[in-house]
XYZ file of C-alpha atoms in Angstrom:
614
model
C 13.207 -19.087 -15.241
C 16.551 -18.417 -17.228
C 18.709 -19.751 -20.017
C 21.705 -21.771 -19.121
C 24.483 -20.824 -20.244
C 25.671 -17.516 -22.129
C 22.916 -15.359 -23.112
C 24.584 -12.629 -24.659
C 21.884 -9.412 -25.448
C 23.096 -6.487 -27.322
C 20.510 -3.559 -26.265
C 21.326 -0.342 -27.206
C 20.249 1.073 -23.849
C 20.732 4.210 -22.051
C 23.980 5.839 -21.086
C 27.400 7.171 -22.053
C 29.841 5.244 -20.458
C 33.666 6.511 -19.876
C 34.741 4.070 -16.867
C 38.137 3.886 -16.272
C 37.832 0.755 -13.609
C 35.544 -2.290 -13.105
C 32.336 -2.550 -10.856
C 31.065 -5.630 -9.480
C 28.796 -5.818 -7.227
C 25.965 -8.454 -5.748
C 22.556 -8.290 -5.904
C 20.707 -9.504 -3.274
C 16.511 -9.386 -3.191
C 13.501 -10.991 -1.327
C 15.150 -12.652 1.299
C 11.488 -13.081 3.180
C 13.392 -13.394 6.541
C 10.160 -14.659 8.473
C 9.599 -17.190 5.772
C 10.362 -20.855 7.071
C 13.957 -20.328 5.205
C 14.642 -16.850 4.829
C 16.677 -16.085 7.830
C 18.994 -19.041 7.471
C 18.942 -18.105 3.296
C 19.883 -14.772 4.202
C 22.957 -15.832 6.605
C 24.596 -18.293 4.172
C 24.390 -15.424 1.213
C 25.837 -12.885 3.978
C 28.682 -15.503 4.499
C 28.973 -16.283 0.752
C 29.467 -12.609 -0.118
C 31.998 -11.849 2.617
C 34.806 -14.516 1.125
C 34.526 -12.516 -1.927
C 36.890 -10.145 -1.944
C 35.576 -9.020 -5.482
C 32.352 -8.005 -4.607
C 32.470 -3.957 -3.288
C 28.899 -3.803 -2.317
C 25.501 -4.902 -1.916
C 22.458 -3.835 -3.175
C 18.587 -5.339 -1.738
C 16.068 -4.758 -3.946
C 13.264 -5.252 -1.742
C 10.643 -7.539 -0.113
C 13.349 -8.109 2.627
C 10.353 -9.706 5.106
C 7.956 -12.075 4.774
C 5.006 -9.694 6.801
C 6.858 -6.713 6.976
C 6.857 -6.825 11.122
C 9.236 -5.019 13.339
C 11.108 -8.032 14.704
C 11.895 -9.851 11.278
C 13.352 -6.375 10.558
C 15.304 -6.607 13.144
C 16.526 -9.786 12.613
C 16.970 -9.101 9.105
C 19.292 -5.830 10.058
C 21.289 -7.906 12.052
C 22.285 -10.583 9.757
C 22.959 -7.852 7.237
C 25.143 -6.098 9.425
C 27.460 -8.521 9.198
C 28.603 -8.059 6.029
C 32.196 -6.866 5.650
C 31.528 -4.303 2.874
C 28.540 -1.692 2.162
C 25.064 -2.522 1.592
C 22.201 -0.656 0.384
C 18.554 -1.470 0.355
C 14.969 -0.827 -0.348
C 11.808 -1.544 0.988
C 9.165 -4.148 -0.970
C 5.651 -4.534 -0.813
C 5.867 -7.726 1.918
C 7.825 -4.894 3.970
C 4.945 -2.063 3.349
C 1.884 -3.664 2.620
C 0.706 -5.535 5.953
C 3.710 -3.492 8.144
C 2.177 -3.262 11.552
C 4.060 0.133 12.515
C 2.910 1.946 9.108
C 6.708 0.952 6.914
C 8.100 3.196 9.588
C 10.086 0.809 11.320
C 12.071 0.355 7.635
C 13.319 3.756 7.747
C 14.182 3.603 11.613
C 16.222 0.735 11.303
C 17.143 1.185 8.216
C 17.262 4.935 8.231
C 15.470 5.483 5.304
C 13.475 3.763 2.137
C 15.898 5.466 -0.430
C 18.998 5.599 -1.256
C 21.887 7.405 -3.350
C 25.436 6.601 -3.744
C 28.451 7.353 -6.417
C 30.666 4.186 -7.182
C 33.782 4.664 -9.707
C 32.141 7.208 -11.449
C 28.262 5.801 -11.641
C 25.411 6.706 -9.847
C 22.978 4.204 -8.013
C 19.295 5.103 -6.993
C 16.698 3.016 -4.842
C 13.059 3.868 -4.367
C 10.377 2.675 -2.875
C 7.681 0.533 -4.000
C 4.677 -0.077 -2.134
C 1.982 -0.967 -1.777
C 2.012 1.277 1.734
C -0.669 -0.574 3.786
C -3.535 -0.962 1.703
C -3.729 -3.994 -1.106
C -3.086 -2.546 -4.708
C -0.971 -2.436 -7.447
C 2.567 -1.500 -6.159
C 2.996 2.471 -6.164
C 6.116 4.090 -5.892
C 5.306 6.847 -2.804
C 4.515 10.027 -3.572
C 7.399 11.432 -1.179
C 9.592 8.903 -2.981
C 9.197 10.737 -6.506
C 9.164 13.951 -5.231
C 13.055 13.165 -4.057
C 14.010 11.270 -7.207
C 13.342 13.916 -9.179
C 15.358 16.523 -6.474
C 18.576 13.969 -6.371
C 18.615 13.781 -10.238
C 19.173 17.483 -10.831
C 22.716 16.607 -9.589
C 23.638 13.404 -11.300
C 24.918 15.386 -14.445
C 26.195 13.151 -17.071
C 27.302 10.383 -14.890
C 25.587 6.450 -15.549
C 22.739 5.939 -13.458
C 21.441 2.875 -12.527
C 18.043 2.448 -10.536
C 16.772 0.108 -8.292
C 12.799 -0.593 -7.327
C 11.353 -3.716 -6.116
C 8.848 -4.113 -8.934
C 9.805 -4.017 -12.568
C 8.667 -0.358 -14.009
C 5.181 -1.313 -15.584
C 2.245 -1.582 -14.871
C 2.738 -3.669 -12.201
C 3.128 -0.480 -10.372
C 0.348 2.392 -10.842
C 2.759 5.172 -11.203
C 5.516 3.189 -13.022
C 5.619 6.233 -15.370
C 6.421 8.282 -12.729
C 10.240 7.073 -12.324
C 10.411 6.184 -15.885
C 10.167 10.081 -17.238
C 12.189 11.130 -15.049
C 14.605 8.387 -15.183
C 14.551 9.282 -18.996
C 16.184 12.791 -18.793
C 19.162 11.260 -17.507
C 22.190 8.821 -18.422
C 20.340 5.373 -17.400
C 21.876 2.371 -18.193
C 19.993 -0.104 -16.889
C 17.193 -0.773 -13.779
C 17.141 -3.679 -11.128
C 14.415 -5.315 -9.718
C 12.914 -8.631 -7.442
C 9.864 -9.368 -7.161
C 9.618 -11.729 -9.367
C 11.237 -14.419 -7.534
C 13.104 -15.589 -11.101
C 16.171 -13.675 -13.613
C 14.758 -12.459 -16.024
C 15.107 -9.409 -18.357
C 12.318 -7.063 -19.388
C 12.919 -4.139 -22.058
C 11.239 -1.550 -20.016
C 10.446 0.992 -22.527
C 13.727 1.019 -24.478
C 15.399 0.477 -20.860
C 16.642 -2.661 -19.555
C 14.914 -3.562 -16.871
C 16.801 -6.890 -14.865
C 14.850 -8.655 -12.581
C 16.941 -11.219 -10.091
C 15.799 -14.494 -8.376
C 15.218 -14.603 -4.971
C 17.492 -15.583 -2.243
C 15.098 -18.489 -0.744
C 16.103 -21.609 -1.520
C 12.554 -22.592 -2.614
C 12.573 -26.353 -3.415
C 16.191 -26.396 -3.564
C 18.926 -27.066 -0.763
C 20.274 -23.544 -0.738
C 19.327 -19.924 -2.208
C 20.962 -18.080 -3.963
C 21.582 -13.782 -5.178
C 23.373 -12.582 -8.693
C 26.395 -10.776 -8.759
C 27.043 -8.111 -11.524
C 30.109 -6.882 -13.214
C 30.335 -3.959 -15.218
C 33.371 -3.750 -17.121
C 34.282 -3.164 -20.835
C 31.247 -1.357 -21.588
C 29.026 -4.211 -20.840
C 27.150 -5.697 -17.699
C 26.732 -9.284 -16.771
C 24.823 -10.819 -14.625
C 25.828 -14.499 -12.845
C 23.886 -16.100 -10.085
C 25.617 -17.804 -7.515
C 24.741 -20.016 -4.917
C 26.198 -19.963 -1.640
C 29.478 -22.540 -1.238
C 28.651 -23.699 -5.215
C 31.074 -21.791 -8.044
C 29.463 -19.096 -9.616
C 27.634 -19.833 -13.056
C 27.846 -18.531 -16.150
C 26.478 -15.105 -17.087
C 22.807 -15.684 -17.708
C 22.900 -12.233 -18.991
C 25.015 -9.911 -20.750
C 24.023 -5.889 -21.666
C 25.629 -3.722 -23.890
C 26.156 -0.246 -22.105
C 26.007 2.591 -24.142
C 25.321 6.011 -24.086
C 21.606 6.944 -23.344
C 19.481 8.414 -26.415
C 15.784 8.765 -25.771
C 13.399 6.982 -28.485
C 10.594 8.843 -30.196
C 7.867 6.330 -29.434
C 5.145 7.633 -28.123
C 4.548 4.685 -24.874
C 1.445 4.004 -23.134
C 0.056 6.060 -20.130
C -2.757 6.376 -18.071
C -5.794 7.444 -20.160
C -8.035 9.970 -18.699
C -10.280 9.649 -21.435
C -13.466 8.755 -19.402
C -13.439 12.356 -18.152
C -13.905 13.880 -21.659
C -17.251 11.887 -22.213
C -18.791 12.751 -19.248
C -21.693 16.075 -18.836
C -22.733 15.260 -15.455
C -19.545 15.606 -13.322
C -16.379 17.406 -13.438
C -13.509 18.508 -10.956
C -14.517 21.904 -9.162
C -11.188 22.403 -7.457
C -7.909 19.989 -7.003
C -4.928 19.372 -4.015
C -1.803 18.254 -4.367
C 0.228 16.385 -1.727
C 3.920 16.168 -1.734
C 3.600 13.048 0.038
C 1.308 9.925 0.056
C -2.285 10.171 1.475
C -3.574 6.941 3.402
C -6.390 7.895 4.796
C -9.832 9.006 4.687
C -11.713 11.996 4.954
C -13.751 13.827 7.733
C -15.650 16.802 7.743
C -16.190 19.447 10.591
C -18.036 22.673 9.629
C -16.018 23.923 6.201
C -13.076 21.660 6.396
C -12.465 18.624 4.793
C -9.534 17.232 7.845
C -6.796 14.314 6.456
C -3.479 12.920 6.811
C -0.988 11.956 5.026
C 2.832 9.886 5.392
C 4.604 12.889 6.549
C 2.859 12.575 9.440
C 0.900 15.598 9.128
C -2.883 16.003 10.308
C -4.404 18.788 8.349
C -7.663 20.782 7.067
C -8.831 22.123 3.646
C -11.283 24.589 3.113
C -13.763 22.246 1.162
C -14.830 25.525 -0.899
C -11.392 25.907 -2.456
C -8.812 23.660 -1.327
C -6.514 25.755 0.065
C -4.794 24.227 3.470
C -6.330 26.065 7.007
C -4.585 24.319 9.491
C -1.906 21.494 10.157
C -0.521 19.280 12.557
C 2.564 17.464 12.669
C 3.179 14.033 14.494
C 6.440 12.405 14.098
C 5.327 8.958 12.219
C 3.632 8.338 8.894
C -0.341 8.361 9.415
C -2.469 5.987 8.204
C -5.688 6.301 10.421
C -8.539 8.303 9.336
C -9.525 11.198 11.494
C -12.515 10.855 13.539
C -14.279 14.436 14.296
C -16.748 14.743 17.193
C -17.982 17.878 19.423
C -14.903 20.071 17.990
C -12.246 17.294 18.444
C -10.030 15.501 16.085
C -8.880 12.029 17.034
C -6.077 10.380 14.815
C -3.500 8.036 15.620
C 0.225 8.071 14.183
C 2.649 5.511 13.509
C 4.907 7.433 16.088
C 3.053 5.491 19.163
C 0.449 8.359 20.149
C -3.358 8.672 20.039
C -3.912 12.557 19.469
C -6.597 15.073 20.434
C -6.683 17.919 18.571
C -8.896 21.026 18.106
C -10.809 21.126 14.725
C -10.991 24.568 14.493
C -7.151 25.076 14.463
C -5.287 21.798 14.916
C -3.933 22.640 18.707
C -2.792 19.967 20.428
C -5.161 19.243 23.398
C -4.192 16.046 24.588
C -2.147 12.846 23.713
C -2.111 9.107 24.867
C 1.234 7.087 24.475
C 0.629 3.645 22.982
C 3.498 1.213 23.263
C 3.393 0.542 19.181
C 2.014 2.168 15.715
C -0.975 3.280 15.846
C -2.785 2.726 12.043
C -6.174 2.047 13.059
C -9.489 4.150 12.272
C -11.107 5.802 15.374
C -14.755 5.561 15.742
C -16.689 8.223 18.051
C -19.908 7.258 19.639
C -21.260 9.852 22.516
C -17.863 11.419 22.784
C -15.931 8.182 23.103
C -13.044 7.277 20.394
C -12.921 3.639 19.726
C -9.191 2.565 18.408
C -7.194 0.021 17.918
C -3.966 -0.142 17.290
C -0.132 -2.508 16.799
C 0.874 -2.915 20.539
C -2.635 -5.487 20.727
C -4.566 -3.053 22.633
C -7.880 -1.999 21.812
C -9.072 1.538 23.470
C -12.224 3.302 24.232
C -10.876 6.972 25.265
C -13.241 10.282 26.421
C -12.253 12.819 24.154
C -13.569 15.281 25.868
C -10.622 14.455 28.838
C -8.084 12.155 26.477
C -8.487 9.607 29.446
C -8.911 6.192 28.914
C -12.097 4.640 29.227
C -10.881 0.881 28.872
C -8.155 -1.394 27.368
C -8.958 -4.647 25.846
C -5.536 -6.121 25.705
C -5.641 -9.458 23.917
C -5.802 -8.678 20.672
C -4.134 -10.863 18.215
C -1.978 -9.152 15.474
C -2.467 -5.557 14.424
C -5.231 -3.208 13.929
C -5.487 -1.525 10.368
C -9.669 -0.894 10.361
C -12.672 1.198 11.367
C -14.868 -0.325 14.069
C -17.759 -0.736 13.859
C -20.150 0.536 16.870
C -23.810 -1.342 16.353
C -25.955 -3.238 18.726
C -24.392 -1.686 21.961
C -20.906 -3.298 20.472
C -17.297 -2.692 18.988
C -16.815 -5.240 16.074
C -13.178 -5.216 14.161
C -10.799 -7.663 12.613
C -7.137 -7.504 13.300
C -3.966 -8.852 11.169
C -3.638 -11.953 13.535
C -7.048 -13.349 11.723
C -9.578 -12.937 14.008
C -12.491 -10.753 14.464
C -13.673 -9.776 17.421
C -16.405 -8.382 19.239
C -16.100 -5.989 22.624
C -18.815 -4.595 25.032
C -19.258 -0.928 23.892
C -19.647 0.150 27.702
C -16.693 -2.375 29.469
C -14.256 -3.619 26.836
C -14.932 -7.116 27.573
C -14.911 -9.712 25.006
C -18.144 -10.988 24.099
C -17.030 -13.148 21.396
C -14.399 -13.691 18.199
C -14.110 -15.572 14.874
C -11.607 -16.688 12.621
C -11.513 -18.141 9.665
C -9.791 -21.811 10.312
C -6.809 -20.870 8.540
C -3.040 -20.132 9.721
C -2.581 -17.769 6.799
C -2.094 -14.283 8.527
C -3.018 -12.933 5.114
C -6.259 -14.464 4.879
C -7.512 -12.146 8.328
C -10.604 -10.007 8.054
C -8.270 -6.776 9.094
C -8.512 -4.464 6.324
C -12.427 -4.720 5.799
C -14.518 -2.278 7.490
C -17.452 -4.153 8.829
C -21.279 -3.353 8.676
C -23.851 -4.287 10.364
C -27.793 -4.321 10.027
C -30.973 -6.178 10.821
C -29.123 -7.989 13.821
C -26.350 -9.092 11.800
C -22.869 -7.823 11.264
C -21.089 -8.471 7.957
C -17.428 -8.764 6.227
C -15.592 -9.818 3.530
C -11.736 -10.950 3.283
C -8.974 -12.032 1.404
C -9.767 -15.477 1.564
C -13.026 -14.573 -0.802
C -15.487 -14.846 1.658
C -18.743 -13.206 2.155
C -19.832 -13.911 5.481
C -22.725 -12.512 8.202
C -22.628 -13.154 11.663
C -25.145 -12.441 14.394
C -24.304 -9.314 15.933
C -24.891 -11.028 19.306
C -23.248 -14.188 19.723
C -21.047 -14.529 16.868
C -23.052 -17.467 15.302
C -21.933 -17.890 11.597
C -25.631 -17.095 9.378
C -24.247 -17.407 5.579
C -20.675 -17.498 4.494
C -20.374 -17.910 0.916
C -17.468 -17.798 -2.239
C -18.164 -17.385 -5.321
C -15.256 -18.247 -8.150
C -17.231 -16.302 -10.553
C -17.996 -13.233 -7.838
C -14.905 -13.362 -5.542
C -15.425 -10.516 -2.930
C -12.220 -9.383 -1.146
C -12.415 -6.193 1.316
C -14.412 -3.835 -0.270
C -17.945 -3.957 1.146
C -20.471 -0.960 2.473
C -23.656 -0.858 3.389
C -27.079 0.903 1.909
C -28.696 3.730 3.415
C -31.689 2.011 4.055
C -29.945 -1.185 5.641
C -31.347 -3.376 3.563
C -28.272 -4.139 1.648
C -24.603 -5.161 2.222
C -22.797 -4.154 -1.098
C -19.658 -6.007 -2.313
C -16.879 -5.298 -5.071
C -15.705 -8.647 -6.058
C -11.828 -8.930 -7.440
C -13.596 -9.138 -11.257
C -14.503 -5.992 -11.193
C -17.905 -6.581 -10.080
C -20.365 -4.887 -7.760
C -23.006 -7.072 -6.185
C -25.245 -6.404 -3.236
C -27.068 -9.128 -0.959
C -29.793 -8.992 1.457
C -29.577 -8.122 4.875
C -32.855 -8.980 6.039
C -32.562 -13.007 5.943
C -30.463 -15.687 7.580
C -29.942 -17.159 4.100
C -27.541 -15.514 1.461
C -29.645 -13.629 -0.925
C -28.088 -11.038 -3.610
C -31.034 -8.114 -4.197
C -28.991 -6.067 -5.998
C -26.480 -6.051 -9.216
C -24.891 -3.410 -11.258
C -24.198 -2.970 -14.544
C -20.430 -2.060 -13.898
C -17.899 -3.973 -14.924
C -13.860 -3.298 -13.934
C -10.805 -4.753 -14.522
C -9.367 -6.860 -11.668
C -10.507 -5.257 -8.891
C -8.174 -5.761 -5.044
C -8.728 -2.257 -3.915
C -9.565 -2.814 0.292
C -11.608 0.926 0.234
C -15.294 0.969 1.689
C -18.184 1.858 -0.870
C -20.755 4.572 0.223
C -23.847 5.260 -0.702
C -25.087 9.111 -0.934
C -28.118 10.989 -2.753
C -29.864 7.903 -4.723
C -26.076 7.044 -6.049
C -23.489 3.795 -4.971
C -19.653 5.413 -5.103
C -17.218 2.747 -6.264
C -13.677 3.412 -5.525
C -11.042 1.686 -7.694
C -7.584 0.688 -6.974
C -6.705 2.957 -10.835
C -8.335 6.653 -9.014
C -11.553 5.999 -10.995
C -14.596 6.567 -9.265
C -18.006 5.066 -10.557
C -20.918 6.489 -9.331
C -24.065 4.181 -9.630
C -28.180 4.047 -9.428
C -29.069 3.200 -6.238
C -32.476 1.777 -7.652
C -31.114 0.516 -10.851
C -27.901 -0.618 -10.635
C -26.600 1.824 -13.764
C -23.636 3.772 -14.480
C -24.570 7.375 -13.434
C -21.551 8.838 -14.364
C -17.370 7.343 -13.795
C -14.514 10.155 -13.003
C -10.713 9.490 -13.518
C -8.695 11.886 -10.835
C -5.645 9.877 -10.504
C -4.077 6.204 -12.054
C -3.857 5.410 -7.837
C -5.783 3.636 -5.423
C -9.002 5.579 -3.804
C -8.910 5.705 -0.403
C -12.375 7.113 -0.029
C -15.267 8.947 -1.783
C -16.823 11.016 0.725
C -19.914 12.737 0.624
C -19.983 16.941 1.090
C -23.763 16.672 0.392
C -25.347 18.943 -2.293
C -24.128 16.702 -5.455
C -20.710 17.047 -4.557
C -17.834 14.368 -3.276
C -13.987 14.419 -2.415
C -12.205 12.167 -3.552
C -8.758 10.945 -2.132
C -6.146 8.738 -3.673
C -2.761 7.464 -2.258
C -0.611 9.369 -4.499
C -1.278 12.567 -2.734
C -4.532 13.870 -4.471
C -7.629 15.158 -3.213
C -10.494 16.201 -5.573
C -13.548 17.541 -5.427
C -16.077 16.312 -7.596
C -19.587 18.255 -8.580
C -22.029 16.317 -10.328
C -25.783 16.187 -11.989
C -28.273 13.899 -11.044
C -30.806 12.882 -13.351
């Protein structure tokens, strides 16, 4: 936790300071209002803060909700709001990760995921942290970076202090990111939660403070750290609403900034240099996150990414044909069918839109986010989305076919269409399964548990031999019939723990899995008795990436949540060949045919792969 009493640290850490007057401020990070406490937590260090006359402002450093859902924003606005000085704050993974309207209900209530402010002479940055709706490592967003490194041309000279959710490691995939740009500038120090705990790291040659949460936990009361810069030092004191403030816990020495000469650890791309059989024919670049997968129609390669744009690359080149713009982050995965692109947006709307050109030919207005996959089956889109409607639309028209209106939670997921059915799990832990033709229910599942997070949402289920087929984040492995929802096998496995990332064979005879060891198994899907017929070779490190595995040519693609791809035997379970495009999460290998794949990863990258096969 933290040392009692004075812990006094002289770090020769970044920055020149020449303040003329005092700064003290409070820190303030994962509140969790949703959490059984967090609301009430929250309100007491809101009232503790505003009979302190002392304080001049208030920083959050993230994971301000417990699920990240519009109405604990809400609530969490409004009890902030009632502070009586200025407040700042940040998103954190609880608020990005399982967000049903795509983290864009942060930045409308909020007004944005960053922040920027001068104070007595010193600069303050926040950021963004992610993970932005699919499990991983936290990553700061691509869109995030790109405007760090535009609102540090002006800082100058002045102290700089920066805020993130996660300490900057390798907690987060792009930790380096921040860090080398953060370097080129006067930074005295970084804050961070996360953690739950105080507790300084040395980030780097950069203090890097991490504060306890303000839930109470198994005490009476939370509590949030207030920091005083003054004297060419900072110190940090937690305090505990209605209880005297304790002794500094921590105390840094602030000095000017001078870059080291160690050389510090970064993503190795290595792997690439030892490999004949595959290499990058052409690369994209995003200047904001990419969420989604891939579909092709004709010569383009059609995607979306968090600026809310739909668009199309020439899959020869690279080079952008067409785009679209919504007004909300996208994080659903175009569906292509007779000339028509369907996508949904976090901005509440369903879109048709030409693939040729992107023109808008129609729209449907949904009364929430829309971050589910569409399916198309004989020119009908199959959708789900936040407002707990599912949708079967003609997309030839962009009328609705049928509603099914009780879902439970949010949609993140691709249907599944198999057996004259819809199958999909939603983030209020059940999974369900609709008449293709009317939209009724013909039956759902869950788990047994109350654990939101445990729900079978972000898996995209497969189905085969009469059976349909998921894994969660509970660890489960589990086949249903396809008909009546009757539970066949469900297994764990503490040696083999699958999560979400599951596909199936091209023959149908096998359900792969990636287990969270790094481990890629495959079971039968012929029997009504778990049976694994297939194993690989491949070992990763821990593995909680949620992205689907294909299967194309003879090989098994293996995304990663690190942007390595590993491309395995169908037949033998070997390593064909493993390519490095990025140190983010894959959100999909897809298949172009003719020994070449793209391959998309959430910081913004697409790639397009050529390989041999033996």
């Amino acid at each position: 936790m933290y040392r009692k009493g004075f812990l006094f640290i002289w770090l020769t850490i970044t920055a020149y300071f020449a303040l003329g007057q005092d700064v003290k401020f409070a820190l303030v990070t994962d509140t969790h209002v949703g959490n059984a406490t967090g609301a009430e937590d929250l309100e007491n260090t809101v009232s503790d803060i505003n009979i302190n006359p002392s304080i001049e402002f208030v920083i959050i450093s993230g994971d301000v909700t417990e699920f990240g859902s519009d109405e604990e924003l809400k609530i969490a606005k409004s009890i902030l709001d009632k502070l009586n000085k200025p407040w700042y704050a940040v998103p954190g993974n609880h608020d990005s990760n399982w967000s049903e309207s795509g983290a864009n209900t942060f930045n409308t209530i909020f007004g944005k995921s960053t922040f920027y402010f001068e104070h007595k002479g010193m600069v303050f940055i926040g950021t963004g942290s992610g993970p932005n709706m699919r499990m991983g490592p936290g990553q700061i967003p691509r869109e995030d970076v790109v405007w760090l490194q535009q609102v540090l041309k002006t800082v100058g000279s002045k102290p700089v202090v920066y805020i993130n959710h996660y300490p900057q490691d390798s907690s987060l995939n792009n930790w380096y990111s921040a860090i080398d740009l953060i370097k080129q500038h006067n930074i005295q120090f970084m804050l961070c939660g996360h953690g739950h705990i105080n507790k300084l790291y040395n980030s780097e040659g950069i203090a890097n403070v991490m504060c306890r949460s303000n839930l109470r936990a198994k005490d009476s009361i939370g509590g949030y750290n207030i920091i005083t810069i003054s004297g060419g030092a900072g110190t940090f004191q937690e305090k505990r609403p209605s209880i005297p403030v304790k002794e500094a816990w921590l105390t840094l020495k602030l000095s000017e900034y001078k870059p080291d000469s160690i050389a510090y650890k970064r993503p190795s791309y290595e792997v690439n240099n030892r490999q004949t059989s595959v290499r990058s024919v052409w690369e994209y670049q995003d200047d904001s996150d990419l969420g989604t997968g891939i579909s092709l129609y004709k010569r383009l390669a059609i995607t979306a990414n968090t600026k809310g744009e739909v668009y199309a690359l020439d899959i020869k080149k690279g080079k952008r044909i067409w785009t679209f713009e919504s007004n909300g982050k996208i994080y659903s995965t175009p569906a292509v069918a007779s000339g028509i692109v369907v996508v949904g947006s976090s901005d509440h709307y369903i879109y048709g839109l030409s693939a040729k050109n992107g023109e808008l030919l129609w729209k449907i207005k949904t009364d929430k986010a829309v971050l589910g996959s569409p399916v198309i089956y004989q020119d009908r889109a199959y959708i789900g989305s936040s407002d707990h409607i599912f949708r079967a639309i003609d997309i030839l028209t962009g009328k609705l076919v049928w509603e099914y209106k009780d879902v439970e939670g949010f949609v993140v997921t691709k249907p599944l269409i198999y057996r004259n059915k819809v199958f999909f799990g939603s983030w209020g832990r059940h999974f369900y399964a609709l008449d293709l033709k009317t939209g009724n229910l013909v039956w759902k599942w869950n788990n047994g548990s109350a654990n939101r997070m445990y729900s079978p949402a972000a898996c995209y289920p497969v189905g085969a031999y009469g059976k349909v087929f998921i894994a969660a984040p509970d660890r489960y492995f589990t086949a249903f019939d396809a008909d009546n929802g009757k539970v066949l096998w469900r297994i764990t496995n503490p040696k083999n723990r699958v999560r979400e990332s599951i596909g199936i064979s091209n023959d149908s005879a096998t359900v792969y899995a990636k287990t969270m060891d790094g481990k890629v198994i495959g079971a039968s899907t012929k029997g009504n008795t778990y049976e694994e017929n297939w194993t690989s070779s491949l070992t990763l490190p821990y593995e909680i990436s949620p992205t689907a595995i294909t299967e194309s040519n003879g090989l098994v693609f293996i995304p990663s949540q690190s942007g390595l791809v590993s491309a395995l035997y169908r037949k033998s379970g070997e390593i064909a060949w493993q390519y490095k495009t990025s140190n983010s999460l894959v959100n999909t290998v897809f298949s172009l045919g003719k020994n070449r794949v793209l391959v998309s990863t959430m910081d913004g990258k697409i790639n397009c792969l050529k390989y041999r096969f033996r």
